[in-house]
Amino acid sequence: MPSQGRTTADRRAAILDAAMALADERGLDAVTMRAVAERVGVTPMALYPHVGDKQALLDGLLGRLLAEIALPDPAAPWRDRLVALAHGLRATGQRHPAVFPLLLARPSVTTGALRVVEAIYAALREAGVPDPQVPRVERLLSTFVIGYLASQANGRFGPGSSAPRQRRTQVPADELPVHHALAPHLDLEVDWDAEFDADLDDMLRMVSAIAARGPAGGPVS
Amino acid sequence: MPSQGRTTADRRAAILDAAMALADERGLDAVTMRAVAERVGVTPMALYPHVGDKQALLDGLLGRLLAEIALPDPAAPWRDRLVALAHGLRATGQRHPAVFPLLLARPSVTTGALRVVEAIYAALREAGVPDPQVPRVERLLSTFVIGYLASQANGRFGPGSSAPRQRRTQVPADELPVHHALAPHLDLEVDWDAEFDADLDDMLRMVSAIAARGPAGGPVS
DNA sequence: ACCTGAACACCGTTCAAGT
DNA sequence: ACCTGAACACCGTTCAAGT
């Protein structure tokens, strides 16, 4: 049984392999039906029965990406599990920086996403977050983590040290007094992975605080 | 002085008006150079001297969006100011749901973004966040707020009540035990604006906790 | 200086035809 | 059942030409 794509499932897998490679190597814009087809060695129209249209193909890439995320050891303490999950997401985001930002653009209803959500739910319950708040806090955490990693992948935080300096100098200092006052802390090179860990620490303290407050507040809706 | 676009600046403004209207009415995909040009009553090539290429046009839309965000009363307490800013962002995101998600995809180095960042910096200092941590906490807050509102605009949180139910039923209950246990809290219709306010409350408690911890930890890098 | 018209090198997708 | 080839209705952008 060679790895040749003989069955339909293999064919779909080969197409998604090609599309993911293209996205990793040349960005999302390079993922065209034509380019993917050429890489598979087939005509563009031959893709449609296997992956659907372009939108479905991108969803397929997201499914791949989600399936890659390693789940933490269920025996570990809840905090370690959430940190491990966040680090797993970061590793996946760094492996597929072009595809990762799509996570914020598409509803995450795939079964691949559910494994991850399930693991977060379990950790939050163990942390003592009241059941009615668990779904909200899960969305809060995942929104931050995905938002941060997507920002990093998209370069939203700026090129590091050069941009902030010129940002402040192109505007009169008097108009941005607080930027001026914070100048010593704005020109530093930032270690974005270290900042992610610091943010994560603050967010997990927040989870503990929510758990400590107890079920008083109740659900949000 | 009629409102006719006679000067170059007026011309650029008219083009961005047309592009924004197109984005609001028919989505980002409808914002093509050709469609914008037609709406302005000009040939596609006539846009280039005024707004640059397509990418620059989208950046122009982001600039418009950022300029719309109302700054809070500087006399109000820091917490109220941050809530007002978040609500201002939410209002803008709901006015321009197609453009808003671009905030996470582009570096926010425009002067329009700096006014907002300046206001957040000022509020965080007043809250007692140590100076070295202010830029990090600003990025933490804005990443969450933008991420949440972009998720809402993109429908990432799902269509409300129908999707979660079918998510759980298409998978054997034994494989997602925690989803199963949380079922009563997963089938509810969620008020996303109320959830945003609850999240905001938790995030601002976190800001107070960071301030209370003092400068012990120091900067992250 | 500003705009037009034609053209180039692409897209995603349809459809009828092949095997 | 699966794939091809030609075609359709689009894109963003270039370039030479008009005024």
Coordinates of C-alpha atoms (C1' of nucleotides) in Angstrom, one line a residue:
Chain A
M1 CA 0.0 0.0 0.0
P2 CA 2.0 2.9 -1.3
S3 CA 1.3 6.5 -0.3
Q4 CA -0.1 7.3 -3.8
G5 CA -3.4 9.1 -3.6
R6 CA -5.7 6.4 -4.9
T7 CA -8.7 6.7 -2.7
T8 CA -10.8 9.9 -2.5
A9 CA -9.6 10.6 1.1
D10 CA -6.0 10.4 0.0
R11 CA -6.7 12.7 -2.9
R12 CA -8.2 15.3 -0.5
A13 CA -5.3 14.9 1.8
A14 CA -2.8 15.4 -1.1
I15 CA -4.7 18.6 -2.1
L16 CA -4.6 20.0 1.4
D17 CA -0.9 19.1 1.7
A18 CA -0.2 21.1 -1.4
A19 CA -2.4 24.0 -0.3
M20 CA -0.8 24.1 3.1
A21 CA 2.7 24.0 1.7
L22 CA 1.9 26.8 -0.7
A23 CA 0.5 28.9 2.2
D24 CA 3.5 28.3 4.3
E25 CA 6.0 29.0 1.6
R26 CA 4.4 31.9 -0.3
G27 CA 1.5 33.2 1.8
L28 CA -2.2 33.0 1.6
D29 CA -2.4 34.9 -1.7
A30 CA -0.4 32.2 -3.4
V31 CA -3.1 29.6 -2.5
T32 CA -5.1 29.8 -5.7
M33 CA -7.1 26.9 -7.1
R34 CA -4.8 27.0 -10.1
A35 CA -1.6 26.9 -8.1
V36 CA -2.8 24.2 -5.9
A37 CA -3.9 22.1 -8.8
E38 CA -0.6 22.6 -10.6
R39 CA 1.2 21.4 -7.5
V40 CA -0.9 18.3 -7.3
G41 CA -0.4 17.7 -11.0
V42 CA -4.0 18.1 -12.0
T43 CA -6.4 20.6 -13.6
P44 CA -8.0 23.3 -11.4
M45 CA -11.5 21.8 -11.9
A46 CA -10.4 18.4 -10.6
L47 CA -10.1 19.9 -7.1
Y48 CA -13.8 20.7 -6.7
P49 CA -15.2 17.2 -6.1
H50 CA -12.6 16.7 -3.3
V51 CA -12.4 20.0 -1.4
G52 CA -15.3 22.0 -2.6
D53 CA -14.8 25.6 -3.6
K54 CA -12.1 28.0 -2.5
Q55 CA -13.8 28.9 0.8
A56 CA -14.2 25.2 1.7
L57 CA -10.5 24.6 0.8
L58 CA -9.5 27.3 3.3
D59 CA -11.7 25.7 5.9
G60 CA -9.9 22.5 5.2
L61 CA -6.6 24.2 5.9
L62 CA -8.0 25.5 9.2
G63 CA -9.1 21.9 10.0
R64 CA -5.6 20.8 9.4
L65 CA -4.1 23.5 11.6
L66 CA -6.5 22.7 14.5
A67 CA -5.8 19.0 14.3
E68 CA -2.1 19.8 14.7
I69 CA -2.5 21.3 18.1
A70 CA -1.2 19.1 20.8
L71 CA -3.4 18.4 23.8
P72 CA -1.8 18.6 27.2
D73 CA -1.4 15.7 29.7
P74 CA -4.8 15.4 31.4
A75 CA -3.0 14.5 34.7
A76 CA -1.2 17.9 34.9
P77 CA -2.6 20.7 37.0
W78 CA -5.1 22.9 35.2
R79 CA -2.8 25.9 35.0
D80 CA -0.1 23.8 33.4
R81 CA -2.6 22.4 31.0
L82 CA -3.8 25.9 29.9
V83 CA -0.2 27.1 29.4
A84 CA 0.6 24.0 27.4
L85 CA -2.4 24.5 25.2
A86 CA -1.4 28.2 24.6
H87 CA 2.1 27.1 23.8
G88 CA 0.7 24.5 21.4
L89 CA -1.3 27.2 19.7
R90 CA 1.7 29.4 19.5
A91 CA 3.8 26.7 17.9
T92 CA 1.1 26.0 15.4
G93 CA 0.7 29.7 14.6
Q94 CA 4.4 30.0 14.0
R95 CA 4.4 26.9 11.8
H96 CA 1.5 28.3 9.7
P97 CA 1.5 32.1 10.0
A98 CA -0.5 32.7 6.9
V99 CA -3.3 30.3 7.8
F100 CA -3.5 31.0 11.5
P101 CA -5.2 34.4 11.3
L102 CA -8.2 32.8 9.6
L103 CA -9.1 31.4 13.0
L104 CA -10.6 34.8 13.9
A105 CA -12.4 35.0 10.6
R106 CA -14.3 31.7 10.6
P107 CA -16.7 30.2 13.1
S108 CA -14.8 27.4 14.8
V109 CA -17.4 24.7 14.6
T110 CA -15.2 21.9 13.3
T111 CA -14.6 18.8 15.3
G112 CA -10.9 19.6 15.4
A113 CA -11.7 22.8 17.3
L114 CA -14.0 21.0 19.7
R115 CA -11.1 18.8 21.1
V116 CA -9.3 22.0 22.1
V117 CA -12.4 23.7 23.5
E118 CA -13.1 20.5 25.5
A119 CA -9.7 20.6 27.0
I120 CA -10.1 24.2 28.0
Y121 CA -13.5 23.6 29.5
A122 CA -12.1 20.8 31.6
A123 CA -9.2 23.0 32.9
L124 CA -11.5 25.9 33.7
R125 CA -13.9 23.7 35.7
E126 CA -11.0 22.2 37.6
A127 CA -9.8 25.8 38.3
G128 CA -13.1 26.4 40.0
V129 CA -14.8 28.6 37.4
P130 CA -18.5 28.2 38.0
D131 CA -20.2 26.2 35.2
P132 CA -22.3 29.0 33.9
Q133 CA -19.2 31.1 33.3
V134 CA -17.1 28.4 31.7
P135 CA -18.1 29.0 28.1
R136 CA -17.7 32.8 28.5
V137 CA -14.2 32.4 30.0
E138 CA -13.2 30.0 27.4
R139 CA -14.1 32.5 24.7
L140 CA -12.3 35.2 26.6
L141 CA -9.1 33.2 26.8
S142 CA -9.2 31.8 23.2
T143 CA -10.0 35.2 21.8
F144 CA -7.0 36.8 23.5
V145 CA -4.6 33.9 22.6
I146 CA -5.8 33.7 19.0
G147 CA -5.8 37.5 18.7
Y148 CA -2.3 37.8 20.1
L149 CA -0.8 35.1 17.9
A150 CA -2.7 36.4 14.8
S151 CA -1.3 39.9 15.6
Q152 CA 2.2 38.5 15.9
A153 CA 1.8 36.5 12.6
N154 CA 0.5 39.6 10.8
G155 CA 3.1 41.9 12.2
R156 CA 0.6 44.1 13.9
F157 CA 2.8 44.8 16.8
G158 CA 5.2 46.6 14.5
P159 CA 8.7 45.7 13.3
G160 CA 10.1 45.8 16.9
S161 CA 12.3 48.8 17.6
S162 CA 12.4 51.0 14.6
A163 CA 8.8 51.9 14.1
P164 CA 7.9 53.2 17.6
R165 CA 10.8 55.6 17.4
Q166 CA 9.7 57.1 14.1
R167 CA 6.1 57.1 15.2
R168 CA 6.8 59.4 18.0
T169 CA 9.1 61.7 16.1
Q170 CA 6.7 62.2 13.2
V171 CA 4.3 63.8 15.6
P172 CA 5.0 66.8 17.9
A173 CA 5.8 65.6 21.4
D174 CA 3.3 67.9 23.0
E175 CA 0.4 66.1 21.2
L176 CA 1.3 62.8 22.7
P177 CA 2.5 63.6 26.2
V178 CA 2.1 60.1 27.6
H179 CA 4.0 58.6 24.7
H180 CA 6.7 61.1 25.5
A181 CA 6.7 60.2 29.2
L182 CA 6.9 56.5 28.4
A183 CA 9.6 57.0 25.7
P184 CA 12.3 54.9 27.6
H185 CA 9.9 51.9 27.6
L186 CA 8.8 52.3 24.0
D187 CA 12.1 52.1 22.2
L188 CA 13.1 48.7 23.6
E189 CA 13.2 45.7 21.5
V190 CA 10.3 43.5 22.6
D191 CA 10.5 39.7 23.0
W192 CA 7.0 38.9 21.8
D193 CA 7.2 35.3 23.1
A194 CA 8.1 36.5 26.5
E195 CA 5.4 39.1 26.4
F196 CA 2.9 36.3 25.5
D197 CA 4.0 34.4 28.5
A198 CA 3.6 37.4 30.8
D199 CA 0.1 38.1 29.4
L200 CA -0.8 34.4 29.8
D201 CA 0.3 34.7 33.5
D202 CA -2.0 37.7 34.0
M203 CA -4.9 36.0 32.2
L204 CA -4.5 32.8 34.4
R205 CA -4.5 34.9 37.5
M206 CA -7.7 36.4 36.2
V207 CA -9.1 32.9 35.9
S208 CA -8.2 32.2 39.5
A209 CA -9.9 35.5 40.6
I210 CA -13.1 34.5 38.7
A211 CA -13.0 31.1 40.4
A212 CA -12.5 32.8 43.8
R213 CA -15.4 35.1 43.3
G214 CA -17.6 32.1 43.0
P215 CA -21.0 31.7 41.4
A216 CA -22.3 35.0 42.8
G217 CA -22.4 36.9 39.4
G218 CA -24.1 34.0 37.6
P219 CA -24.2 33.7 33.8
V220 CA -23.9 36.7 31.7
S221 CA -27.0 36.4 29.6
Chain B
M1 CA -17.2 76.5 -1.2
P2 CA -19.4 73.6 -2.4
S3 CA -18.7 70.0 -1.3
Q4 CA -17.6 69.1 -4.9
G5 CA -14.3 67.3 -4.9
R6 CA -12.1 69.9 -6.5
T7 CA -8.9 69.7 -4.5
T8 CA -6.8 66.6 -4.3
A9 CA -7.7 66.1 -0.7
D10 CA -11.4 66.3 -1.5
R11 CA -10.9 63.8 -4.2
R12 CA -9.2 61.3 -1.9
A13 CA -12.0 61.9 0.7
A14 CA -14.6 61.2 -1.9
I15 CA -12.9 57.9 -3.0
L16 CA -12.6 56.7 0.6
D17 CA -16.3 57.7 1.2
A18 CA -17.3 55.5 -1.8
A19 CA -15.0 52.6 -0.7
M20 CA -16.4 52.7 2.9
A21 CA -20.0 52.8 1.7
L22 CA -19.3 49.8 -0.5
A23 CA -17.7 47.9 2.3
D24 CA -20.6 48.7 4.7
E25 CA -23.2 47.8 2.2
R26 CA -21.8 44.8 0.4
G27 CA -18.7 43.6 2.3
L28 CA -15.0 43.8 1.8
D29 CA -15.0 41.7 -1.4
A30 CA -17.2 44.3 -3.0
V31 CA -14.4 46.9 -2.5
T32 CA -12.7 46.5 -5.9
M33 CA -10.8 49.3 -7.6
R34 CA -13.4 49.0 -10.4
A35 CA -16.4 49.2 -8.2
V36 CA -15.0 52.1 -6.2
A37 CA -14.1 54.0 -9.4
E38 CA -17.6 53.5 -10.9
R39 CA -19.2 54.8 -7.7
V40 CA -17.0 57.9 -7.8
G41 CA -17.8 58.2 -11.5
V42 CA -14.3 57.8 -12.8
T43 CA -12.0 55.3 -14.5
P44 CA -10.3 52.7 -12.2
M45 CA -6.9 54.1 -13.1
A46 CA -7.9 57.6 -11.8
L47 CA -7.9 56.3 -8.3
Y48 CA -4.2 55.5 -8.1
P49 CA -2.7 59.0 -7.8
H50 CA -5.1 59.7 -4.9
V51 CA -5.1 56.6 -2.8
G52 CA -2.3 54.5 -4.1
D53 CA -2.8 50.8 -4.8
K54 CA -5.5 48.5 -3.4
Q55 CA -3.5 47.8 -0.2
A56 CA -3.1 51.5 0.5
L57 CA -6.8 52.1 -0.1
L58 CA -7.7 49.5 2.6
D59 CA -5.2 51.2 4.9
G60 CA -7.1 54.4 4.1
L61 CA -10.3 52.8 5.2
L62 CA -8.7 51.7 8.5
G63 CA -7.5 55.3 9.0
R64 CA -11.1 56.4 8.6
L65 CA -12.3 53.9 11.0
L66 CA -9.8 54.8 13.7
A67 CA -10.5 58.4 13.3
E68 CA -14.2 57.7 14.1
I69 CA -13.5 56.4 17.6
A70 CA -14.6 58.8 20.2
L71 CA -12.1 59.6 22.9
P72 CA -13.4 59.6 26.5
D73 CA -13.7 62.6 28.8
P74 CA -10.2 63.0 30.3
A75 CA -11.8 64.1 33.6
A76 CA -13.5 60.8 34.1
P77 CA -11.9 58.1 36.3
W78 CA -9.5 55.7 34.5
R79 CA -11.9 52.8 34.6
D80 CA -14.7 54.7 33.1
R81 CA -12.4 56.0 30.4
L82 CA -11.3 52.5 29.4
V83 CA -14.9 51.3 29.3
A84 CA -15.9 54.3 27.2
L85 CA -13.1 53.6 24.8
A86 CA -14.0 49.9 24.5
H87 CA -17.6 50.9 23.9
G88 CA -16.5 53.4 21.3
L89 CA -14.5 50.6 19.5
R90 CA -17.5 48.4 19.7
A91 CA -19.8 51.0 18.1
T92 CA -17.3 51.6 15.3
G93 CA -16.9 47.9 14.8
Q94 CA -20.7 47.5 14.5
R95 CA -20.8 50.4 12.0
H96 CA -18.1 48.9 9.8
P97 CA -18.1 45.2 10.4
A98 CA -16.3 44.4 7.1
V99 CA -13.4 46.8 7.7
F100 CA -13.0 46.3 11.4
P101 CA -11.3 42.9 11.3
L102 CA -8.5 44.4 9.3
L103 CA -7.3 46.0 12.5
L104 CA -5.7 42.7 13.5
A105 CA -4.1 42.2 10.1
R106 CA -2.3 45.5 9.7
P107 CA 0.3 47.2 11.9
S108 CA -1.4 50.1 13.6
V109 CA 1.2 52.8 13.1
T110 CA -1.2 55.5 11.8
T111 CA -1.6 58.7 13.7
G112 CA -5.3 57.9 14.1
A113 CA -4.4 54.8 16.1
L114 CA -1.9 56.8 18.2
R115 CA -4.7 59.0 19.7
V116 CA -6.4 55.9 21.0
V117 CA -3.2 54.3 22.3
E118 CA -2.3 57.6 24.0
A119 CA -5.6 57.6 25.8
I120 CA -5.2 54.0 27.0
Y121 CA -1.6 54.7 28.2
A122 CA -2.9 57.6 30.2
A123 CA -5.6 55.6 31.8
L124 CA -3.3 52.7 32.7
R125 CA -0.8 55.0 34.3
E126 CA -3.6 56.6 36.3
A127 CA -4.7 53.1 37.3
G128 CA -1.2 52.6 38.8
V129 CA 0.2 50.2 36.2
P130 CA 4.0 50.6 36.5
D131 CA 5.5 52.5 33.5
P132 CA 7.5 49.6 32.2
Q133 CA 4.4 47.5 32.0
V134 CA 2.1 50.1 30.4
P135 CA 2.9 49.2 26.7
R136 CA 2.5 45.5 27.3
V137 CA -0.9 45.9 29.1
E138 CA -2.1 48.3 26.4
R139 CA -1.3 45.6 23.8
L140 CA -3.0 43.0 26.0
L141 CA -6.2 45.0 26.3
S142 CA -6.4 46.2 22.7
T143 CA -5.7 42.7 21.4
F144 CA -8.5 41.3 23.4
V145 CA -11.0 44.1 22.5
I146 CA -10.1 44.0 18.8
G147 CA -10.1 40.2 18.8
Y148 CA -13.5 40.0 20.4
L149 CA -15.1 42.6 18.2
A150 CA -13.5 41.1 15.1
S151 CA -14.8 37.7 16.1
Q152 CA -18.3 39.1 16.6
A153 CA -18.1 40.9 13.2
N154 CA -16.9 37.7 11.5
G155 CA -19.5 35.5 13.2
R156 CA -16.8 33.4 14.9
F157 CA -18.8 32.9 18.0
G158 CA -21.4 31.0 15.9
P159 CA -24.9 31.8 14.9
G160 CA -26.1 31.9 18.6
S161 CA -28.2 29.0 19.7
S162 CA -28.5 26.5 16.8
A163 CA -24.9 25.7 16.1
P164 CA -23.8 24.5 19.6
R165 CA -26.7 22.1 19.8
Q166 CA -25.8 20.4 16.5
R167 CA -22.1 20.5 17.3
R168 CA -22.7 18.3 20.3
T169 CA -25.1 16.0 18.7
Q170 CA -22.9 15.2 15.7
V171 CA -20.3 13.8 18.0
P172 CA -20.8 10.9 20.5
A173 CA -21.4 12.4 23.9
D174 CA -18.7 10.2 25.5
E175 CA -16.0 11.8 23.4
L176 CA -16.8 15.3 24.7
P177 CA -17.8 14.6 28.3
V178 CA -17.2 18.2 29.5
H179 CA -19.4 19.6 26.7
H180 CA -21.9 17.1 27.8
A181 CA -21.7 18.2 31.4
L182 CA -22.0 21.9 30.4
A183 CA -24.9 21.3 28.1
P184 CA -27.4 23.4 30.0
H185 CA -25.1 26.4 29.6
L186 CA -24.2 25.8 26.0
D187 CA -27.7 25.9 24.5
L188 CA -28.5 29.4 25.8
E189 CA -28.8 32.3 23.4
V190 CA -25.9 34.5 24.2
D191 CA -26.1 38.3 24.4
W192 CA -22.7 39.1 22.9
D193 CA -22.7 42.7 24.0
A194 CA -23.4 41.7 27.6
E195 CA -20.6 39.1 27.4
F196 CA -18.3 41.8 26.1
D197 CA -19.1 44.0 29.2
A198 CA -18.6 41.1 31.5
D199 CA -15.2 40.3 29.9
L200 CA -14.3 44.0 30.1
D201 CA -15.0 43.9 33.8
D202 CA -12.7 41.0 34.3
M203 CA -10.0 42.6 32.2
L204 CA -10.2 45.8 34.2
R205 CA -10.0 43.9 37.5
M206 CA -6.9 42.3 36.0
V207 CA -5.5 45.8 35.4
S208 CA -6.1 46.7 39.0
A209 CA -4.4 43.5 40.1
I210 CA -1.3 44.3 38.0
A211 CA -1.2 47.8 39.5
A212 CA -1.5 46.4 43.0
R213 CA 1.4 44.0 42.4
G214 CA 3.6 47.1 41.8
P215 CA 6.8 47.3 39.8
A216 CA 8.2 44.0 41.3
G217 CA 8.1 42.0 38.1
G218 CA 9.5 44.8 36.1
P219 CA 9.4 44.9 32.3
V220 CA 8.9 41.7 30.3
S221 CA 11.9 41.9 28.0
Chain C
dA1 C1' -1.6 67.5 -13.6
dC2 C1' -5.1 64.5 -14.2
dC3 C1' -7.7 61.2 -16.6
dT4 C1' -8.9 57.6 -20.3
dG5 C1' -8.7 53.2 -23.1
dA6 C1' -6.7 49.3 -24.3
dA7 C1' -4.2 45.6 -22.8
dC8 C1' -1.7 42.1 -19.7
dA9 C1' -1.5 38.6 -16.5
dC10 C1' -4.1 36.8 -13.6
dC11 C1' -8.6 35.0 -10.6
dG12 C1' -12.9 31.5 -9.3
dT13 C1' -16.2 28.9 -11.4
dT14 C1' -19.6 26.9 -15.3
dC15 C1' -20.3 23.7 -18.5
dA16 C1' -20.0 20.3 -22.1
dA17 C1' -17.1 16.8 -23.4
dG18 C1' -14.1 13.0 -22.9
dT19 C1' -12.6 8.2 -20.7
Chain D
dA1 C1' -16.7 8.4 -11.4
dC2 C1' -13.3 11.3 -12.3
dC3 C1' -10.9 14.5 -15.1
dT4 C1' -10.0 17.9 -19.1
dG5 C1' -10.4 22.2 -22.1
dA6 C1' -12.5 26.0 -23.4
dA7 C1' -15.0 29.7 -21.9
dC8 C1' -17.2 33.4 -18.8
dA9 C1' -17.1 37.1 -15.9
dC10 C1' -14.3 39.1 -13.2
dC11 C1' -9.6 41.0 -10.8
dG12 C1' -5.3 44.6 -10.0
dT13 C1' -2.1 47.1 -12.5
dT14 C1' 1.0 48.7 -16.8
dC15 C1' 1.4 51.8 -20.2
dA16 C1' 0.9 55.0 -23.9
dA17 C1' -2.2 58.5 -25.2
dG18 C1' -5.1 62.3 -24.7
dT19 C1' -6.4 67.2 -22.7

